[in-house]
PDB file of C-alpha atoms and ligand atoms in Angstrom:
ATOM      1  CA  MET A  19      27.407 -19.061  -6.920  1.00  0.00           C
ATOM      2  CA  ILE A  20      26.913 -20.138  -3.069  1.00  0.00           C
ATOM      3  CA  LYS A  21      28.060 -17.253  -1.146  1.00  0.00           C
ATOM      4  CA  SER A  22      29.106 -18.274   2.431  1.00  0.00           C
ATOM      5  CA  ASP A  23      27.807 -16.579   5.489  1.00  0.00           C
ATOM      6  CA  GLU A  24      30.680 -14.469   5.891  1.00  0.00           C
ATOM      7  CA  GLN A  25      30.287 -12.742   2.330  1.00  0.00           C
ATOM      8  CA  SER A  26      26.926 -12.656   2.640  1.00  0.00           C
ATOM      9  CA  LYS A  27      27.012  -9.660   5.563  1.00  0.00           C
ATOM     10  CA  VAL A  28      28.579  -7.154   3.501  1.00  0.00           C
ATOM     11  CA  LEU A  29      25.390  -6.021   2.332  1.00  0.00           C
ATOM     12  CA  PRO A  30      22.000  -5.636   4.366  1.00  0.00           C
ATOM     13  CA  PHE A  31      19.154  -8.215   3.965  1.00  0.00           C
ATOM     14  CA  VAL A  32      15.758  -6.070   3.738  1.00  0.00           C
ATOM     15  CA  LEU A  33      13.025  -8.604   5.654  1.00  0.00           C
ATOM     16  CA  ALA A  34       9.213  -7.862   5.482  1.00  0.00           C
ATOM     17  CA  ILE A  35       6.899  -9.687   7.729  1.00  0.00           C
ATOM     18  CA  THR A  36       3.326  -9.346   6.474  1.00  0.00           C
ATOM     19  CA  GLY A  37      -0.145 -10.384   7.664  1.00  0.00           C
ATOM     20  CA  ALA A  38      -0.746 -13.783   6.410  1.00  0.00           C
ATOM     21  CA  SER A  39      -0.430 -17.095   8.250  1.00  0.00           C
ATOM     22  CA  GLY A  40       2.887 -17.920   9.467  1.00  0.00           C
ATOM     23  CA  ALA A  41       4.537 -15.247  10.724  1.00  0.00           C
ATOM     24  CA  VAL A  42       6.873 -17.287  12.813  1.00  0.00           C
ATOM     25  CA  TYR A  43       8.508 -18.060   9.659  1.00  0.00           C
ATOM     26  CA  GLY A  44       9.594 -14.656   9.427  1.00  0.00           C
ATOM     27  CA  LEU A  45      10.772 -14.772  12.849  1.00  0.00           C
ATOM     28  CA  ARG A  46      12.685 -17.386  12.295  1.00  0.00           C
ATOM     29  CA  LEU A  47      14.408 -16.161   9.317  1.00  0.00           C
ATOM     30  CA  LEU A  48      15.019 -12.745  11.439  1.00  0.00           C
ATOM     31  CA  GLN A  49      16.586 -15.089  14.131  1.00  0.00           C
ATOM     32  CA  TYR A  50      19.110 -17.060  11.863  1.00  0.00           C
ATOM     33  CA  LEU A  51      19.882 -13.764   9.764  1.00  0.00           C
ATOM     34  CA  LEU A  52      21.023 -11.902  12.982  1.00  0.00           C
ATOM     35  CA  GLU A  53      22.382 -15.014  14.590  1.00  0.00           C
ATOM     36  CA  VAL A  54      25.148 -15.052  11.314  1.00  0.00           C
ATOM     37  CA  GLU A  55      25.482 -11.410  12.188  1.00  0.00           C
ATOM     38  CA  GLN A  56      23.915 -10.503   8.992  1.00  0.00           C
ATOM     39  CA  PRO A  57      22.371  -6.894   9.110  1.00  0.00           C
ATOM     40  CA  VAL A  58      18.580  -6.534   8.889  1.00  0.00           C
ATOM     41  CA  GLU A  59      16.467  -4.189   7.747  1.00  0.00           C
ATOM     42  CA  LEU A  60      13.183  -5.049   8.735  1.00  0.00           C
ATOM     43  CA  LEU A  61       9.402  -3.876   8.147  1.00  0.00           C
ATOM     44  CA  VAL A  62       6.814  -5.641   9.913  1.00  0.00           C
ATOM     45  CA  SER A  63       3.062  -4.880   8.888  1.00  0.00           C
ATOM     46  CA  LYS A  64       0.281  -4.088  11.513  1.00  0.00           C
ATOM     47  CA  ALA A  65      -1.855  -7.099  10.397  1.00  0.00           C
ATOM     48  CA  ALA A  66       1.626  -9.397  11.080  1.00  0.00           C
ATOM     49  CA  LEU A  67       1.455  -7.956  14.354  1.00  0.00           C
ATOM     50  CA  GLN A  68      -1.752  -9.321  14.897  1.00  0.00           C
ATOM     51  CA  VAL A  69      -1.420 -12.773  13.283  1.00  0.00           C
ATOM     52  CA  LEU A  70       1.789 -12.956  15.912  1.00  0.00           C
ATOM     53  CA  LYS A  71      -0.876 -12.432  18.694  1.00  0.00           C
ATOM     54  CA  GLU A  72      -3.308 -14.793  17.450  1.00  0.00           C
ATOM     55  CA  GLU A  73      -1.347 -17.531  16.206  1.00  0.00           C
ATOM     56  CA  ASN A  74       1.727 -17.180  19.167  1.00  0.00           C
ATOM     57  CA  ASP A  75       0.286 -15.225  21.487  1.00  0.00           C
ATOM     58  CA  LEU A  76       3.059 -12.821  20.851  1.00  0.00           C
ATOM     59  CA  VAL A  77       2.721  -8.902  21.760  1.00  0.00           C
ATOM     60  CA  PHE A  78       5.893  -6.879  21.074  1.00  0.00           C
ATOM     61  CA  ASN A  79       6.905  -3.631  23.173  1.00  0.00           C
ATOM     62  CA  GLU A  80       7.726  -0.628  21.399  1.00  0.00           C
ATOM     63  CA  PRO A  81      10.849  -0.402  20.487  1.00  0.00           C
ATOM     64  CA  LEU A  82       9.856  -3.438  18.215  1.00  0.00           C
ATOM     65  CA  GLU A  83      13.556  -4.255  17.697  1.00  0.00           C
ATOM     66  CA  LYS A  84      14.286  -4.461  21.249  1.00  0.00           C
ATOM     67  CA  SER A  85      11.361  -6.619  22.203  1.00  0.00           C
ATOM     68  CA  LEU A  86      12.300  -8.893  19.162  1.00  0.00           C
ATOM     69  CA  ILE A  87      16.050  -9.190  20.100  1.00  0.00           C
ATOM     70  CA  GLU A  88      15.220 -10.170  23.311  1.00  0.00           C
ATOM     71  CA  TYR A  89      12.373 -12.551  22.307  1.00  0.00           C
ATOM     72  CA  LEU A  90      14.942 -14.242  20.129  1.00  0.00           C
ATOM     73  CA  LYS A  91      17.758 -14.222  22.190  1.00  0.00           C
ATOM     74  CA  LEU A  92      19.726 -12.492  20.593  1.00  0.00           C
ATOM     75  CA  PRO A  93      22.925 -10.032  21.810  1.00  0.00           C
ATOM     76  CA  SER A  94      21.665  -6.788  22.102  1.00  0.00           C
ATOM     77  CA  ASP A  95      23.907  -5.362  19.729  1.00  0.00           C
ATOM     78  CA  ALA A  96      22.615  -7.701  16.951  1.00  0.00           C
ATOM     79  CA  PRO A  97      22.541  -5.609  13.538  1.00  0.00           C
ATOM     80  CA  LEU A  98      18.881  -5.071  13.215  1.00  0.00           C
ATOM     81  CA  ARG A  99      17.259  -2.054  12.193  1.00  0.00           C
ATOM     82  CA  TYR A 100      13.810  -1.696  12.307  1.00  0.00           C
ATOM     83  CA  HIS A 101      11.563   0.809   9.634  1.00  0.00           C
ATOM     84  CA  SER A 102       8.073   2.331  10.470  1.00  0.00           C
ATOM     85  CA  LEU A 103       5.745   1.553   7.527  1.00  0.00           C
ATOM     86  CA  THR A 104       4.743   4.900   7.166  1.00  0.00           C
ATOM     87  CA  ASP A 105       8.659   6.043   6.892  1.00  0.00           C
ATOM     88  CA  TYR A 106       9.332   7.022   2.855  1.00  0.00           C
ATOM     89  CA  GLY A 107      12.631   8.447   3.809  1.00  0.00           C
ATOM     90  CA  ALA A 108      13.987   5.320   5.278  1.00  0.00           C
ATOM     91  CA  SER A 109      17.164   3.700   3.411  1.00  0.00           C
ATOM     92  CA  VAL A 110      14.982   0.928   1.991  1.00  0.00           C
ATOM     93  CA  ALA A 111      12.889   3.294   0.062  1.00  0.00           C
ATOM     94  CA  SER A 112      15.627   4.888  -2.286  1.00  0.00           C
ATOM     95  CA  GLY A 113      17.462   2.431  -5.100  1.00  0.00           C
ATOM     96  CA  SER A 114      20.813   4.489  -4.175  1.00  0.00           C
ATOM     97  CA  TYR A 115      21.072   2.526  -0.787  1.00  0.00           C
ATOM     98  CA  ARG A 116      22.519  -0.694  -1.763  1.00  0.00           C
ATOM     99  CA  THR A 117      20.621  -4.033  -0.299  1.00  0.00           C
ATOM    100  CA  MET A 118      21.526  -7.735  -0.872  1.00  0.00           C
ATOM    101  CA  GLY A 119      17.653  -7.714  -2.039  1.00  0.00           C
ATOM    102  CA  MET A 120      14.416  -8.511   0.117  1.00  0.00           C
ATOM    103  CA  ALA A 121      12.191 -11.136   1.614  1.00  0.00           C
ATOM    104  CA  ILE A 122       8.408 -11.007   2.184  1.00  0.00           C
ATOM    105  CA  VAL A 123       7.936 -13.948   4.351  1.00  0.00           C
ATOM    106  CA  PRO A 124       5.330 -14.685   4.917  1.00  0.00           C
ATOM    107  CA  CYS A 125       3.414 -12.373   2.089  1.00  0.00           C
ATOM    108  CA  SER A 126       0.138 -11.697   2.093  1.00  0.00           C
ATOM    109  CA  ILE A 127      -2.274 -11.768  -0.627  1.00  0.00           C
ATOM    110  CA  GLY A 128      -2.461  -8.049   0.166  1.00  0.00           C
ATOM    111  CA  THR A 129       1.347  -7.424  -0.211  1.00  0.00           C
ATOM    112  CA  LEU A 130       1.315  -9.313  -3.187  1.00  0.00           C
ATOM    113  CA  GLY A 131      -1.200  -7.514  -5.025  1.00  0.00           C
ATOM    114  CA  ALA A 132       0.624  -4.451  -4.153  1.00  0.00           C
ATOM    115  CA  VAL A 133       3.978  -5.544  -5.303  1.00  0.00           C
ATOM    116  CA  ALA A 134       2.400  -7.083  -8.601  1.00  0.00           C
ATOM    117  CA  HIS A 135       1.000  -4.163  -9.370  1.00  0.00           C
ATOM    118  CA  GLY A 136       3.688  -1.488  -8.349  1.00  0.00           C
ATOM    119  CA  LEU A 137       1.825   0.166  -5.569  1.00  0.00           C
ATOM    120  CA  THR A 138       3.694   1.995  -2.935  1.00  0.00           C
ATOM    121  CA  GLU A 139       0.824   2.591   0.024  1.00  0.00           C
ATOM    122  CA  ASN A 140       3.468   1.450   2.361  1.00  0.00           C
ATOM    123  CA  LEU A 141       7.132   0.825   2.822  1.00  0.00           C
ATOM    124  CA  ILE A 142       7.205  -2.723   2.455  1.00  0.00           C
ATOM    125  CA  HIS A 143       5.436  -2.084  -1.241  1.00  0.00           C
ATOM    126  CA  ARG A 144       7.757   1.126  -1.900  1.00  0.00           C
ATOM    127  CA  ALA A 145      11.169  -1.512  -0.953  1.00  0.00           C
ATOM    128  CA  ALA A 146       9.825  -4.424  -3.066  1.00  0.00           C
ATOM    129  CA  ALA A 147       9.182  -2.180  -5.831  1.00  0.00           C
ATOM    130  CA  VAL A 148      12.965  -0.677  -5.671  1.00  0.00           C
ATOM    131  CA  CYS A 149      14.080  -3.968  -5.608  1.00  0.00           C
ATOM    132  CA  LEU A 150      12.296  -5.028  -8.545  1.00  0.00           C
ATOM    133  CA  LYS A 151      13.559  -1.684 -10.610  1.00  0.00           C
ATOM    134  CA  GLU A 152      17.098  -2.127  -9.445  1.00  0.00           C
ATOM    135  CA  ARG A 153      17.082  -6.089 -10.482  1.00  0.00           C
ATOM    136  CA  ARG A 154      17.576  -7.006  -7.318  1.00  0.00           C
ATOM    137  CA  ASN A 155      16.390 -10.323  -5.352  1.00  0.00           C
ATOM    138  CA  LEU A 156      13.119 -10.300  -3.981  1.00  0.00           C
ATOM    139  CA  MET A 157      11.317 -13.147  -2.935  1.00  0.00           C
ATOM    140  CA  LEU A 158       7.646 -13.252  -1.777  1.00  0.00           C
ATOM    141  CA  VAL A 159       6.850 -16.523   0.523  1.00  0.00           C
ATOM    142  CA  VAL A 160       2.906 -16.332  -0.066  1.00  0.00           C
ATOM    143  CA  ARG A 161       0.303 -17.988   2.024  1.00  0.00           C
ATOM    144  CA  GLU A 162      -3.158 -18.677   1.002  1.00  0.00           C
ATOM    145  CA  MET A 163      -5.481 -21.524   0.555  1.00  0.00           C
ATOM    146  CA  PRO A 164      -6.769 -21.974  -2.099  1.00  0.00           C
ATOM    147  CA  PHE A 165      -5.263 -19.370  -4.457  1.00  0.00           C
ATOM    148  CA  GLY A 166      -7.994 -17.145  -6.279  1.00  0.00           C
ATOM    149  CA  HIS A 167      -7.329 -16.423  -9.926  1.00  0.00           C
ATOM    150  CA  ILE A 168      -6.036 -12.999  -9.198  1.00  0.00           C
ATOM    151  CA  GLN A 169      -3.605 -14.307  -6.965  1.00  0.00           C
ATOM    152  CA  LEU A 170      -2.324 -16.471  -9.319  1.00  0.00           C
ATOM    153  CA  LYS A 171      -2.185 -13.995 -11.979  1.00  0.00           C
ATOM    154  CA  ASN A 172      -0.388 -11.418  -9.572  1.00  0.00           C
ATOM    155  CA  MET A 173       2.187 -14.488  -8.887  1.00  0.00           C
ATOM    156  CA  VAL A 174       2.785 -14.487 -12.547  1.00  0.00           C
ATOM    157  CA  ALA A 175       3.293 -10.520 -12.860  1.00  0.00           C
ATOM    158  CA  VAL A 176       5.874 -10.820 -10.139  1.00  0.00           C
ATOM    159  CA  SER A 177       7.774 -13.685 -11.736  1.00  0.00           C
ATOM    160  CA  GLU A 178       7.623 -11.457 -15.083  1.00  0.00           C
ATOM    161  CA  ALA A 179       9.288  -8.777 -13.343  1.00  0.00           C
ATOM    162  CA  GLY A 180      12.270 -10.846 -11.901  1.00  0.00           C
ATOM    163  CA  GLY A 181      10.562 -11.903  -8.352  1.00  0.00           C
ATOM    164  CA  ILE A 182      10.966 -15.125  -6.942  1.00  0.00           C
ATOM    165  CA  VAL A 183       7.379 -16.466  -5.714  1.00  0.00           C
ATOM    166  CA  ALA A 184       7.061 -19.323  -3.479  1.00  0.00           C
ATOM    167  CA  ALA A 185       4.200 -21.185  -1.575  1.00  0.00           C
ATOM    168  CA  ALA A 186       4.817 -21.427   2.345  1.00  0.00           C
ATOM    169  CA  SER A 187       5.139 -25.311   1.597  1.00  0.00           C
ATOM    170  CA  PRO A 188       7.221 -27.430   3.890  1.00  0.00           C
ATOM    171  CA  GLY A 189       8.385 -30.559   2.214  1.00  0.00           C
ATOM    172  CA  PHE A 190       7.691 -33.937   4.015  1.00  0.00           C
ATOM    173  CA  TYR A 191      10.896 -35.904   2.560  1.00  0.00           C
ATOM    174  CA  HIS A 192      13.206 -34.716   5.620  1.00  0.00           C
ATOM    175  CA  ARG A 193      10.678 -36.449   7.385  1.00  0.00           C
ATOM    176  CA  PRO A 194      10.081 -33.259   9.833  1.00  0.00           C
ATOM    177  CA  GLN A 195       9.383 -34.578  13.107  1.00  0.00           C
ATOM    178  CA  SER A 196       8.171 -31.048  14.598  1.00  0.00           C
ATOM    179  CA  ILE A 197       6.618 -27.392  13.619  1.00  0.00           C
ATOM    180  CA  THR A 198      10.296 -26.073  13.866  1.00  0.00           C
ATOM    181  CA  ASP A 199      11.418 -28.981  11.418  1.00  0.00           C
ATOM    182  CA  GLN A 200       9.148 -27.638   8.969  1.00  0.00           C
ATOM    183  CA  VAL A 201       9.321 -24.020   9.795  1.00  0.00           C
ATOM    184  CA  ASP A 202      12.987 -24.383   9.024  1.00  0.00           C
ATOM    185  CA  PHE A 203      12.972 -26.355   5.738  1.00  0.00           C
ATOM    186  CA  VAL A 204      11.104 -23.112   4.231  1.00  0.00           C
ATOM    187  CA  VAL A 205      13.146 -20.812   5.767  1.00  0.00           C
ATOM    188  CA  GLY A 206      16.357 -22.509   4.781  1.00  0.00           C
ATOM    189  CA  ARG A 207      14.912 -22.755   1.206  1.00  0.00           C
ATOM    190  CA  VAL A 208      14.509 -18.991   1.524  1.00  0.00           C
ATOM    191  CA  LEU A 209      18.042 -18.414   2.615  1.00  0.00           C
ATOM    192  CA  ASP A 210      18.953 -20.934  -0.343  1.00  0.00           C
ATOM    193  CA  GLN A 211      17.722 -18.102  -2.830  1.00  0.00           C
ATOM    194  CA  PHE A 212      19.755 -15.459  -1.250  1.00  0.00           C
ATOM    195  CA  GLY A 213      23.282 -17.995  -1.198  1.00  0.00           C
ATOM    196  CA  PHE A 214      23.356 -18.508   2.386  1.00  0.00           C
ATOM    197  CA  ASP A 215      24.938 -21.868   2.958  1.00  0.00           C
ATOM    198  CA  ASN A 216      22.621 -23.027   5.513  1.00  0.00           C
ATOM    199  CA  HIS A 217      21.606 -26.352   7.380  1.00  0.00           C
ATOM    200  CA  LEU A 218      18.591 -25.255   8.791  1.00  0.00           C
ATOM    201  CA  PHE A 219      17.295 -28.600   7.292  1.00  0.00           C
ATOM    202  CA  LYS A 220      18.177 -32.350   5.691  1.00  0.00           C
ATOM    203  CA  ARG A 221      18.793 -31.865   1.687  1.00  0.00           C
ATOM    204  CA  TRP A 222      17.284 -34.697  -0.687  1.00  0.00           C
ATOM    205  CA  ARG A 223      20.190 -37.425  -0.495  1.00  0.00           C
ATOM    206  CA  GLU A 224      22.805 -35.396   0.888  1.00  0.00           C
ATOM    207  CA  GLU A 225      23.881 -38.345   3.387  1.00  0.00           C
ATOM    208  CA  SER A 226      25.120 -39.693   0.060  1.00  0.00           C
ATOM    209  CA  HIS A 227      27.353 -37.324  -0.327  1.00  0.00           C
ATOM    210  CA  GLU A 228      28.449 -36.997   3.190  1.00  0.00           C
ATOM    211  CA  LEU A 229      28.921 -40.679   4.066  1.00  0.00           C
ATOM    212  CA  PRO A 230      32.621 -42.501   3.164  1.00  0.00           C
ATOM    213  CA  ILE A 231      31.178 -45.493   0.997  1.00  0.00           C
ATOM    214  CA  PRO A 232      30.655 -48.555   2.834  1.00  0.00           C
ATOM    215  CA  VAL A 233      33.795 -51.039   2.823  1.00  0.00           C
ATOM    216  CA  GLN A 234      31.811 -53.859   1.445  1.00  0.00           C
ATOM    217  CA  SER A 235      29.911 -51.861  -1.588  1.00  0.00           C
ATOM    218  CA  LYS A 236      33.584 -50.922  -2.608  1.00  0.00           C
ATOM    219  CA  GLN A 237      34.786 -54.210  -2.567  1.00  0.00           C
ATOM    220  CA  SER A 238      31.720 -55.510  -4.347  1.00  0.00           C
ATOM    221  CA  LYS A 239      32.737 -52.950  -7.595  1.00  0.00           C
TER     222      LYS A 239
HETATM  223  C1  FMN B   9      -5.026 -14.760  12.378  1.00  0.00           C
HETATM  224  C2  FMN B   9      -5.106 -14.092  10.916  1.00  0.00           C
HETATM  225  C3  FMN B   9      -4.377 -15.158   9.337  1.00  0.00           C
HETATM  226  C4  FMN B   9      -4.286 -14.437   8.451  1.00  0.00           C
HETATM  227  N1  FMN B   9      -4.091 -15.214   7.508  1.00  0.00           N
HETATM  228  C5  FMN B   9      -3.814 -14.830   6.034  1.00  0.00           C
HETATM  229  C6  FMN B   9      -3.224 -15.428   5.057  1.00  0.00           C
HETATM  230  O1  FMN B   9      -2.979 -17.156   5.387  1.00  0.00           O
HETATM  231  N2  FMN B   9      -2.870 -15.159   4.003  1.00  0.00           N
HETATM  232  C7  FMN B   9      -3.308 -13.706   3.697  1.00  0.00           C
HETATM  233  O2  FMN B   9      -3.150 -13.350   2.397  1.00  0.00           O
HETATM  234  N3  FMN B   9      -4.079 -12.990   4.840  1.00  0.00           N
HETATM  235  C8  FMN B   9      -4.227 -13.422   5.673  1.00  0.00           C
HETATM  236  N4  FMN B   9      -4.576 -12.893   6.598  1.00  0.00           N
HETATM  237  C9  FMN B   9      -5.684 -11.498   6.407  1.00  0.00           C
HETATM  238  C10 FMN B   9      -4.359 -10.593   6.254  1.00  0.00           C
HETATM  239  O3  FMN B   9      -3.902 -10.381   7.766  1.00  0.00           O
HETATM  240  C11 FMN B   9      -4.969  -9.220   5.926  1.00  0.00           C
HETATM  241  O4  FMN B   9      -5.459  -9.288   4.623  1.00  0.00           O
HETATM  242  C12 FMN B   9      -4.123  -7.992   5.819  1.00  0.00           C
HETATM  243  O5  FMN B   9      -4.830  -6.864   5.312  1.00  0.00           O
HETATM  244  C13 FMN B   9      -2.736  -8.051   5.334  1.00  0.00           C
HETATM  245  O6  FMN B   9      -1.896  -6.830   5.133  1.00  0.00           O
HETATM  246  P1  FMN B   9      -0.819  -7.014   4.993  1.00  0.00           P
HETATM  247  O7  FMN B   9      -0.488  -7.492   3.491  1.00  0.00           O
HETATM  248  O8  FMN B   9      -0.241  -5.263   4.829  1.00  0.00           O
HETATM  249  O9  FMN B   9       0.538  -7.532   6.079  1.00  0.00           O
HETATM  250  C14 FMN B   9      -5.047 -12.908   8.237  1.00  0.00           C
HETATM  251  C15 FMN B   9      -5.477 -12.237   9.125  1.00  0.00           C
HETATM  252  C16 FMN B   9      -5.158 -12.838  10.295  1.00  0.00           C
HETATM  253  C17 FMN B   9      -5.885 -12.027  11.717  1.00  0.00           C
END
């Protein structure tokens, strides 16, 4: 069932950004969620901060949530809670803390391996393990090129455990005009998995449902 943005707000969304290429996907997802006032529990790996610096010249000051909110041009009271990766006492470390699930965007192959094998070396791994054991939505948007045999097996393991695994692979059928269009395609498809009724990208054949039937073709029928 598709939940409206209104309904999805009830439980917090756990978002982890790890050190695969394309940390900007995670930032865009964070921006969308906070714009629709969805509470977010945010986890960011050290490697993700390095990628943001290398790929986007982005360096965030402490406290991270304040810098992120300013960068994303969101109101200062945006419902964002950031957790240090060493804080195993954080809310998201426990299954008794209810969430609507978790997305790891982008997901490095290192984090994929940890999740596939149930390791809890940091809070991202622990929060993901919690989602799997509680049978909550868990989506990993992996980025690597090519995938090695071990990574492919790890993806199967996560899928068999109930997670959703995707590659960060933007489509071209919506005729992207910019990198933003491509980022939004991937982010929109992630939001689809969590039931957000989003319009970040043009869906396949969507216009045929929205446009009125032209008068001529009505007559010829
Ligand atoms: C600029 C840059 C790009 C990277 N791209 C990838 C990538 O696409 N996929 C990947 O799995 N790791 C990539 N890495 C390596 C990871 O950051 C590294 O394996 C790290 O240990 C991942 O840690 P994390 O899973 O805790 O974030 C990249 C690193 C840098 C600095």
